[in-house]
Coordinates of C-alpha atoms in Angstrom, one line a residue:
Chain A
M1 CA -152.0 194.6 229.8
T2 CA -154.9 192.4 230.7
D3 CA -157.0 190.5 228.2
T4 CA -159.9 192.8 228.9
E5 CA -157.8 195.7 228.0
W6 CA -156.7 194.0 224.9
E7 CA -160.3 193.3 224.0
N8 CA -161.2 196.9 224.4
M9 CA -158.2 198.1 222.4
F10 CA -159.1 195.8 219.6
R11 CA -162.5 197.2 219.5
E12 CA -161.7 200.8 220.0
S13 CA -158.3 201.3 218.4
P14 CA -157.5 198.3 216.3
S15 CA -154.5 199.8 214.5
Q16 CA -152.8 200.7 217.7
A17 CA -153.6 197.3 219.1
Y18 CA -151.9 195.7 216.1
G19 CA -148.6 197.3 216.8
L20 CA -148.8 196.5 220.5
F21 CA -149.9 193.0 219.7
I22 CA -146.8 192.3 217.7
E23 CA -144.6 193.6 220.4
E24 CA -146.3 191.5 223.0
Y25 CA -147.1 188.3 221.2
G26 CA -144.9 188.4 218.1
N27 CA -142.1 186.4 219.7
L28 CA -144.5 183.7 220.9
I29 CA -146.1 183.3 217.5
Y30 CA -142.7 183.3 215.9
A31 CA -141.5 180.6 218.3
I32 CA -144.5 178.5 217.7
V33 CA -144.2 178.7 214.0
I34 CA -140.5 178.0 213.8
N35 CA -141.0 175.1 216.1
K36 CA -143.4 173.6 213.6
I37 CA -141.9 174.5 210.2
G38 CA -138.3 175.5 211.2
G39 CA -137.1 172.1 209.9
C40 CA -138.5 172.4 206.4
G41 CA -139.3 176.1 205.7
T42 CA -137.1 179.1 205.1
K43 CA -136.9 182.2 207.1
E44 CA -139.4 183.8 204.6
D45 CA -141.8 181.0 205.1
V46 CA -141.7 181.5 208.8
E47 CA -142.3 185.2 208.5
D48 CA -145.1 184.7 206.0
C49 CA -146.7 182.2 208.4
V50 CA -146.4 184.6 211.3
S51 CA -147.9 187.3 209.2
D52 CA -150.8 185.1 208.1
I53 CA -151.5 184.2 211.8
M54 CA -151.6 187.8 212.8
V55 CA -153.9 188.7 209.9
E56 CA -156.2 185.9 210.8
F57 CA -156.2 187.1 214.4
F58 CA -156.7 190.7 213.4
K59 CA -159.7 189.7 211.2
N60 CA -161.2 187.9 214.1
A61 CA -160.0 190.2 216.9
E62 CA -163.4 191.5 217.6
R63 CA -164.6 188.0 218.3
F64 CA -162.1 187.6 221.1
S65 CA -163.6 187.8 224.5
A66 CA -161.6 187.8 227.6
D67 CA -164.3 185.8 229.3
S68 CA -163.9 182.8 227.0
G69 CA -160.2 182.3 227.6
S70 CA -156.8 183.9 227.8
L71 CA -155.5 185.8 224.8
K72 CA -152.3 183.8 224.9
S73 CA -154.1 180.5 224.6
Y74 CA -156.2 182.0 221.8
I75 CA -153.2 183.1 219.9
S76 CA -151.3 179.9 220.5
I77 CA -154.2 177.8 219.1
I78 CA -154.4 179.9 215.9
A79 CA -150.6 179.9 215.6
K80 CA -150.3 176.1 215.9
R81 CA -153.1 175.5 213.5
R82 CA -151.8 177.8 210.9
A83 CA -148.2 176.5 211.4
I84 CA -149.3 173.0 210.7
D85 CA -151.2 174.2 207.6
A86 CA -148.0 175.9 206.5
F87 CA -146.0 172.8 207.2
R88 CA -148.2 170.8 204.9
E89 CA -148.1 173.5 202.3
I90 CA -144.4 173.8 202.3
T91 CA -143.8 170.1 202.2
G92 CA -146.3 169.7 199.4
R93 CA -144.8 172.6 197.5
N94 CA -141.3 171.2 197.8
G95 CA -142.4 167.8 196.9
I96 CA -140.9 166.4 200.0
V97 CA -142.0 162.9 200.9
Y98 CA -141.1 162.2 204.5
D99 CA -140.3 158.8 205.7
M100 CA -142.1 158.4 208.9
D101 CA -139.4 156.2 210.3
D102 CA -136.8 158.9 209.7
D103 CA -136.0 160.3 213.1
N104 CA -134.5 163.4 211.6
I105 CA -137.9 164.6 210.4
V106 CA -139.9 166.7 212.6
L107 CA -143.6 166.3 212.1
P108 CA -146.5 168.1 213.8
P109 CA -147.6 166.3 216.9
S110 CA -150.1 163.6 216.6
D111 CA -153.0 163.3 218.9
N112 CA -153.4 159.5 218.4
D113 CA -150.1 158.2 219.8
T114 CA -150.6 159.0 223.4
A115 CA -147.8 156.9 224.8
G116 CA -145.4 158.3 222.2
E117 CA -146.5 161.8 222.9
A118 CA -146.0 161.4 226.6
E119 CA -142.6 160.0 226.1
K120 CA -141.8 162.9 223.7
H121 CA -143.0 165.4 226.3
I122 CA -140.7 163.9 228.9
F123 CA -137.7 163.9 226.7
S124 CA -138.5 167.4 225.4
R125 CA -138.6 168.7 228.9
E126 CA -135.4 166.9 229.9
L127 CA -133.6 168.2 226.8
W128 CA -134.7 171.7 227.6
N129 CA -133.4 171.2 231.2
I130 CA -130.1 170.1 229.8
V131 CA -129.8 173.1 227.5
K132 CA -130.7 175.4 230.4
S133 CA -128.1 173.6 232.5
L134 CA -125.4 174.8 230.2
G135 CA -125.8 178.3 231.5
E136 CA -125.5 181.6 229.6
P137 CA -124.4 182.4 227.0
D138 CA -124.3 178.8 225.8
C139 CA -128.0 178.3 226.3
S140 CA -128.8 181.3 224.3
I141 CA -126.4 180.2 221.6
I142 CA -128.0 176.9 221.3
V143 CA -131.5 178.4 221.3
Y144 CA -130.8 181.0 218.6
Q145 CA -128.6 178.8 216.5
Y146 CA -130.6 175.5 216.6
F147 CA -134.1 176.5 217.6
Y148 CA -134.4 179.8 215.7
N149 CA -132.0 178.6 212.9
H150 CA -130.0 181.8 213.2
T151 CA -126.6 181.9 211.6
V152 CA -123.5 182.2 213.7
Q153 CA -123.2 185.8 212.7
E154 CA -126.8 186.6 213.6
T155 CA -126.4 184.8 216.9
A156 CA -123.2 186.7 217.6
Q157 CA -124.7 190.0 216.7
R158 CA -127.7 189.4 218.9
L159 CA -125.6 188.2 221.9
D160 CA -123.0 190.9 221.3
M161 CA -120.3 188.3 220.8
T162 CA -117.8 187.5 218.1
S163 CA -118.6 184.8 215.6
D164 CA -115.6 182.8 216.6
A165 CA -116.6 182.8 220.2
V166 CA -120.2 181.8 219.3
Q167 CA -118.8 179.0 217.1
K168 CA -116.5 177.7 219.8
R169 CA -119.1 177.9 222.5
S170 CA -121.6 176.2 220.2
I171 CA -119.3 173.3 219.5
R172 CA -118.5 172.8 223.2
A173 CA -122.2 173.0 224.1
R174 CA -123.2 170.5 221.5
K175 CA -120.6 168.1 222.7
K176 CA -121.6 168.5 226.3
I177 CA -125.2 167.9 225.5
G178 CA -124.3 164.9 223.3
T179 CA -122.3 163.4 226.2
I180 CA -125.2 163.9 228.5
L181 CA -127.6 162.4 226.1
K182 CA -125.3 159.4 225.5
S183 CA -124.7 158.7 229.1
G184 CA -128.4 158.9 229.8
D185 CA -127.9 160.9 232.9
Y186 CA -130.6 163.3 232.0
Y187 CA -133.2 160.9 233.1
D188 CA -132.0 161.1 236.7
Chain B
M1 CA -121.4 166.5 214.6
T2 CA -122.0 163.2 216.3
D3 CA -125.2 161.2 216.1
E4 CA -126.2 162.3 219.6
E5 CA -125.6 165.9 218.6
K6 CA -127.7 165.5 215.4
D7 CA -130.5 164.0 217.4
F8 CA -130.3 166.7 219.9
V9 CA -130.4 169.4 217.3
N10 CA -133.5 167.8 215.7
R11 CA -135.1 167.4 219.0
L12 CA -134.6 171.1 219.6
K13 CA -137.0 171.8 216.7
D14 CA -139.8 169.9 218.3
F15 CA -140.2 171.3 221.8
D16 CA -143.5 171.1 223.6
D17 CA -145.8 174.1 223.7
D18 CA -144.9 175.2 227.2
I19 CA -141.2 175.1 226.4
V20 CA -141.7 177.1 223.3
E21 CA -143.6 179.6 225.3
E22 CA -140.8 179.8 227.7
I23 CA -138.2 180.2 225.0
A24 CA -140.3 182.9 223.3
G25 CA -140.4 184.8 226.6
S26 CA -136.8 184.3 227.5
Y27 CA -135.2 184.4 224.1
P28 CA -137.0 186.8 221.8
A29 CA -136.1 186.2 218.2
L30 CA -137.9 189.2 216.6
D31 CA -135.8 192.3 216.2
E32 CA -137.3 195.6 215.2
E33 CA -136.5 195.1 211.6
T34 CA -138.2 191.8 211.5
K35 CA -141.2 193.1 213.4
E36 CA -141.6 195.9 211.0
R37 CA -141.3 193.6 208.0
I38 CA -144.0 191.3 209.5
L39 CA -146.2 194.2 210.3
K40 CA -146.1 195.4 206.7
K41 CA -146.9 192.0 205.5
C42 CA -149.9 191.9 207.8
I43 CA -151.1 195.3 206.8
S44 CA -150.6 194.5 203.1
A45 CA -152.5 191.3 203.5
Y46 CA -155.2 192.8 205.7
G47 CA -155.6 195.8 203.4
G48 CA -155.5 198.2 206.2
K49 CA -153.6 201.3 206.9
S50 CA -150.6 201.9 208.9
E51 CA -151.4 204.5 211.4
E52 CA -148.0 204.4 212.8
S53 CA -146.5 205.7 209.6
G54 CA -149.6 207.6 208.7
E55 CA -149.2 206.6 205.2
E56 CA -151.1 204.2 203.1
L57 CA -149.1 201.3 202.0
T58 CA -148.5 201.4 198.3
V59 CA -146.7 199.2 195.9
S60 CA -143.8 200.5 193.9
G61 CA -142.8 199.8 190.3
T62 CA -146.2 200.0 188.9
E63 CA -148.2 202.8 187.4
P64 CA -151.9 203.3 187.4
Y65 CA -153.5 202.3 184.1
T66 CA -154.9 205.1 182.2
R67 CA -156.9 204.4 179.1
P68 CA -155.7 206.1 176.0
K69 CA -157.8 209.1 175.0
W70 CA -158.2 207.9 171.5
Y71 CA -160.2 205.0 172.9
K72 CA -163.0 207.5 173.7
Y73 CA -163.1 209.0 170.2
A74 CA -162.8 205.6 168.6
S75 CA -165.8 204.5 170.6
Y76 CA -167.8 207.5 169.4
V77 CA -166.9 206.7 165.8
A78 CA -167.9 203.0 166.3
V79 CA -171.2 203.9 167.8
A80 CA -171.9 206.4 165.0
V81 CA -171.0 203.7 162.4
V82 CA -173.3 201.2 164.0
A83 CA -176.1 203.8 164.2
V84 CA -175.7 204.7 160.6
V85 CA -175.7 201.1 159.5
G86 CA -178.7 200.4 161.5
V87 CA -180.7 203.3 160.2
G88 CA -179.6 202.6 156.7
S89 CA -180.6 199.0 157.0
V90 CA -184.0 199.9 158.2
A91 CA -184.4 202.4 155.5
M92 CA -183.4 200.0 152.8
L93 CA -185.7 197.4 154.2
H94 CA -188.6 199.8 154.3
R95 CA -187.8 200.9 150.7
N96 CA -187.6 197.3 149.5
M97 CA -190.7 196.3 151.2
N98 CA -192.6 199.0 149.4
T99 CA -191.8 197.5 146.1
V100 CA -193.1 194.1 147.2
D101 CA -196.6 193.2 146.5
T102 CA -199.0 194.2 149.2
F103 CA -202.4 193.2 149.9
D104 CA -205.2 195.5 149.3
M105 CA -206.3 195.6 152.8
K106 CA -209.6 197.1 151.9
N107 CA -210.4 193.9 150.1
T108 CA -210.3 191.4 152.9
P109 CA -210.4 187.9 151.6
V110 CA -213.9 186.8 151.8
F111 CA -215.7 183.9 150.4
T112 CA -219.3 184.3 150.1
E113 CA -221.7 181.7 148.9
E114 CA -224.8 182.8 147.3
S115 CA -227.3 180.3 146.5
D116 CA -229.6 180.4 143.6
D117 CA -231.9 178.0 142.0
N118 CA -230.1 175.3 140.1
S119 CA -226.9 177.2 140.2
T120 CA -223.4 176.7 141.1
A121 CA -221.6 179.1 143.4
V122 CA -218.7 180.7 141.8
A123 CA -216.1 182.6 143.7
T124 CA -214.4 185.5 142.0
S125 CA -210.8 185.7 142.7
T126 CA -209.1 189.1 142.6
T127 CA -205.4 188.9 142.7
A128 CA -203.1 191.8 143.1
F129 CA -199.7 191.1 141.8
N130 CA -196.9 193.6 141.6
G131 CA -199.4 196.4 141.9
K132 CA -201.6 195.0 139.1
T133 CA -204.9 193.4 139.6
F134 CA -206.3 190.6 137.5
E135 CA -209.4 188.6 138.0
G136 CA -210.0 185.0 137.6
Y137 CA -213.1 183.0 138.3
M138 CA -213.2 180.0 140.4
A139 CA -215.8 177.6 141.3
G140 CA -214.9 177.2 144.9
T141 CA -211.3 177.3 143.9
A142 CA -208.6 177.8 146.4
I143 CA -205.1 178.3 145.1
T144 CA -202.1 177.8 147.2
T145 CA -199.0 179.2 145.7
A146 CA -195.5 178.8 147.1
Q147 CA -193.1 181.3 145.9
T148 CA -189.5 181.8 146.8
A149 CA -189.1 185.5 146.5
E150 CA -192.3 187.3 145.9
E151 CA -195.6 187.1 147.6
V152 CA -198.7 186.7 145.6
T153 CA -201.7 188.1 147.4
E154 CA -205.0 186.8 146.8
T155 CA -208.1 188.4 147.7
T156 CA -211.4 186.9 147.1
A157 CA -213.8 189.6 147.2
E158 CA -217.0 188.0 146.6
S159 CA -218.8 185.0 145.4
S160 CA -221.3 185.1 142.7
A161 CA -223.9 182.6 141.7
E162 CA -223.9 181.4 138.3
K163 CA -226.7 179.9 136.6
T164 CA -226.1 177.5 133.8
E165 CA -229.0 176.3 131.9
K166 CA -227.0 173.6 130.3
T167 CA -225.9 172.3 133.5
T168 CA -229.3 172.3 134.9
E169 CA -230.7 170.4 132.0
K170 CA -228.0 167.8 132.0
S171 CA -228.3 167.4 135.7
T172 CA -231.9 166.9 135.5
E173 CA -231.4 164.2 132.8
K174 CA -228.9 162.4 134.8
S175 CA -230.3 162.9 138.2
S176 CA -229.3 159.4 139.4
T177 CA -225.7 159.8 138.4
P178 CA -223.2 161.7 140.4
K179 CA -222.2 164.6 138.3
R180 CA -219.2 166.8 138.6
T181 CA -219.2 170.3 137.7
T182 CA -215.7 171.7 137.8
Q183 CA -214.5 175.1 137.4
S184 CA -211.0 175.7 138.0
Q185 CA -208.8 178.7 137.8
A186 CA -205.2 178.3 138.4
E187 CA -203.5 181.3 139.7
T188 CA -200.1 181.8 138.1
P189 CA -197.2 182.8 140.3
T190 CA -194.5 184.7 138.6
K191 CA -191.4 183.5 140.3
A192 CA -192.5 180.2 141.5
T193 CA -190.3 177.3 142.0
E194 CA -193.1 175.2 143.2
T195 CA -196.7 175.5 142.5
T196 CA -199.5 173.7 144.2
L197 CA -202.8 174.0 142.8
S198 CA -205.7 173.4 145.1
T199 CA -209.0 173.1 143.5
D200 CA -212.3 173.1 145.0
I201 CA -214.9 171.3 143.1
V202 CA -218.3 172.4 143.9
S203 CA -220.9 169.8 144.1
T204 CA -224.2 170.9 143.1
E205 CA -227.3 169.2 143.8
T206 CA -229.1 170.3 140.7
E207 CA -232.2 168.5 141.5
S208 CA -232.7 170.6 144.5
T209 CA -234.0 173.9 143.5
E210 CA -233.8 175.8 146.7
E211 CA -230.4 175.0 148.2
I212 CA -227.1 174.7 146.8
S213 CA -224.5 173.0 148.8
I214 CA -221.0 173.7 148.1
E215 CA -218.7 171.2 149.2
A216 CA -215.5 173.0 149.4
E217 CA -213.2 170.1 149.4
Y218 CA -209.8 170.5 148.1
M219 CA -208.0 168.7 145.5
E220 CA -204.4 169.3 145.3
M221 CA -202.9 168.9 142.0
K222 CA -199.3 169.5 141.7
T223 CA -198.1 170.1 138.2
E224 CA -194.8 168.9 137.1
D225 CA -192.4 170.5 134.8
I226 CA -193.7 169.6 131.4
T227 CA -190.3 168.8 130.2
D228 CA -189.9 166.1 132.8
E229 CA -189.9 162.8 131.1
E230 CA -190.3 160.7 134.2
P231 CA -193.8 159.8 135.4
T232 CA -194.2 161.2 138.8
T233 CA -196.7 161.4 141.5
E234 CA -195.7 164.9 142.5
A235 CA -195.0 167.5 140.0
V236 CA -192.7 170.4 140.7
I237 CA -192.2 173.1 138.2
N238 CA -188.5 173.2 137.9
S239 CA -188.0 174.3 134.4
S240 CA -186.1 177.4 133.9
A241 CA -188.9 178.7 131.8
F242 CA -191.1 178.7 134.8
D243 CA -188.7 179.9 137.3
S244 CA -189.5 183.5 136.9
V245 CA -191.9 184.0 134.1
F246 CA -194.6 181.5 134.7
V247 CA -197.6 183.7 134.9
G248 CA -200.5 181.7 133.6
E249 CA -202.1 178.4 133.1
K250 CA -204.6 177.1 130.7
W251 CA -206.3 173.8 130.7
V252 CA -208.3 172.5 127.8
C253 CA -210.3 169.5 128.6
Q254 CA -211.8 167.5 125.7
T255 CA -214.5 165.1 126.6
D256 CA -217.1 163.1 124.7
T257 CA -219.4 166.0 125.1
G258 CA -217.1 168.6 123.8
E259 CA -214.2 170.7 124.6
F260 CA -214.0 172.8 127.7
V261 CA -211.5 175.3 128.5
Y262 CA -210.6 176.9 131.8
E263 CA -207.7 179.0 132.0
F264 CA -206.1 181.7 134.0
Y265 CA -203.6 184.3 133.0
D266 CA -201.9 187.2 134.3
N267 CA -203.4 190.1 132.4
R268 CA -199.9 191.2 131.5
T269 CA -199.7 188.5 129.0
G270 CA -202.6 190.0 127.1
I271 CA -204.3 186.7 126.7
F272 CA -207.9 186.5 127.2
I273 CA -209.3 184.6 130.0
S274 CA -211.4 181.7 128.9
P275 CA -212.7 181.3 125.4
D276 CA -215.7 183.3 125.9
G277 CA -213.9 186.2 127.4
A278 CA -214.6 186.4 131.0
E279 CA -216.7 183.6 132.2
V280 CA -215.4 180.4 133.6
T281 CA -216.3 177.5 131.5
R282 CA -217.6 174.6 133.3
F283 CA -217.7 171.1 132.0
E284 CA -219.2 168.0 133.1
Y285 CA -218.1 164.5 132.9
E286 CA -218.9 161.1 134.2
F287 CA -217.0 158.1 135.2
G288 CA -215.8 156.5 132.1
D289 CA -215.6 159.6 130.0
S290 CA -212.5 160.1 128.1
F291 CA -210.7 163.3 128.4
Y292 CA -208.2 165.0 126.2
F293 CA -206.1 167.6 128.0
V294 CA -204.1 170.3 126.6
M295 CA -202.2 172.0 129.3
S296 CA -200.6 175.2 128.3
F297 CA -198.2 177.2 130.4
V298 CA -197.8 180.8 129.4
T299 CA -194.7 182.7 130.2
E300 CA -194.5 186.3 130.9
N301 CA -193.4 187.0 127.4
G302 CA -196.5 185.4 126.1
N303 CA -194.8 182.2 125.0
V304 CA -197.0 179.3 125.4
T305 CA -195.8 175.8 126.2
T306 CA -198.4 173.3 125.5
K307 CA -198.5 169.7 126.5
E308 CA -201.3 167.4 125.3
G309 CA -202.4 164.2 126.6
E310 CA -205.3 162.1 127.7
I311 CA -206.3 160.4 130.8
Q312 CA -204.8 157.0 130.7
N313 CA -207.1 155.3 133.1
D314 CA -210.6 155.8 134.2
A315 CA -210.9 158.5 136.7
D316 CA -211.5 157.2 140.0
K317 CA -211.9 158.6 143.4
E318 CA -208.3 158.9 144.2
S319 CA -206.4 160.0 141.1
F320 CA -206.1 159.9 137.4
I321 CA -203.2 159.6 135.1
V322 CA -202.7 161.7 132.1
K323 CA -200.7 160.3 129.4
W324 CA -199.1 163.0 127.4
N325 CA -198.4 162.8 123.8
D326 CA -194.7 162.7 124.3
G327 CA -195.1 159.4 126.0
T328 CA -194.8 160.5 129.6
T329 CA -197.5 160.2 132.1
Q330 CA -198.5 162.4 134.9
T331 CA -200.6 161.6 137.8
F332 CA -203.1 164.0 139.2
Y333 CA -204.2 163.4 142.6
N334 CA -207.7 163.9 143.7
K335 CA -207.7 163.3 147.3
T336 CA -211.0 164.4 148.6
V337 CA -213.2 166.1 146.1
W338 CA -214.2 163.3 143.9
A339 CA -215.0 161.1 146.8
G340 CA -217.2 163.8 148.0
M341 CA -218.7 164.0 144.6
V342 CA -219.4 160.4 144.4
N343 CA -220.9 160.3 147.7

């Protein structure tokens, strides 16, 4: 469905558009949100944030115009902004004080540190290439288990595998990635 | 998990946008159950209606609040009570106000000054009190009465000119000396806690035969409780005898030229007004004259409390002090009238 068709559907049949919208862009929004708050929020927090993003979009759906940009970009901007808000809200609610030097903490990207951002982009891309190089189903296991924070059982159910198989493959995949990262071969 | 693995796991949660987009497309995380849950949250937050299910989303575990029926009847009763109390209050107020003194509106207070040859204008005061009317005579007398509970209405209906041959003769003889012709009637409040007596003293130019000028200047004399032993410059009747039954006042002024009485009573006391029955007695005096005052206060029951004394000092423009026989003194202020008289 093109953006123009989306625009018309939001205007003419918003309720139907909502259902289709979740089907089409739900995963993207969910991925963006969990990328931002997956390290500090619960699964409910993620779902609430996704819901808030959709509500915000629905409320302003009539303002969307296909001429002003793609719907995916429009949704991504809303999702990232709301996810960052949710990150601040969750950390404030939990009274978490993050040490900025702690590498284990994932913070929203900063627009000020250009060099650092560039380096992070490069590493992020290389890491993703390493994960993809594992091949299936290891790549899927890593993504669902460590990106989406699914449990072994959930991952196994989704991939139609046993939990033990998922667990063993996950361990082997982590070691393999760790070895690659340690050797530094991924920069080549 | 090694450090490299931990670092890798943490890095996985911070992918770039394009990678996230790729992951979302290649590895969808939302199953149907999660989608439905999110959609319900959206609709609940958005306040919309799920057309897919065709049912309006409702919450469970709650019941719509219904106001108890007796609230309605209790409201009716409350309104009725308020209405009855309001009407009753108005009725009681109306009823009570009918018992309070009222002005005779037909007799609008009017001071008229009629001039006559060699005469002093005398205003007649008609006072209605508790439905009764009594008259007093004033020579340009204004009485201000403060009462706590009841109102005393005063209506001055007319002024009459009074000729006094005696006054004329004396005035002629003492044409070069300022003379004072004083007629005073003190109105008597019944339930007064404080009485202020304002007296106009009329200045008569006795030598002029055609015109009489009445200088209606006010002298405020505040009488003090006669039982008060302390000299005071402001007298307030605070004796219990006067709290509710003070209905009259009588002054007897004895001078070198004789005794003059001017008094004023509520006719309920049955006491005559002035020695000669109805007329106001005027008296004259000059500076240096000695006066002997007998001030009598008459209660509602006819009891008379008398206090005698004489002016301790020479009367001047401002005030004079009466020294009573019981040793106390009382100052009567004469703020304006005497000055006018002298001038």
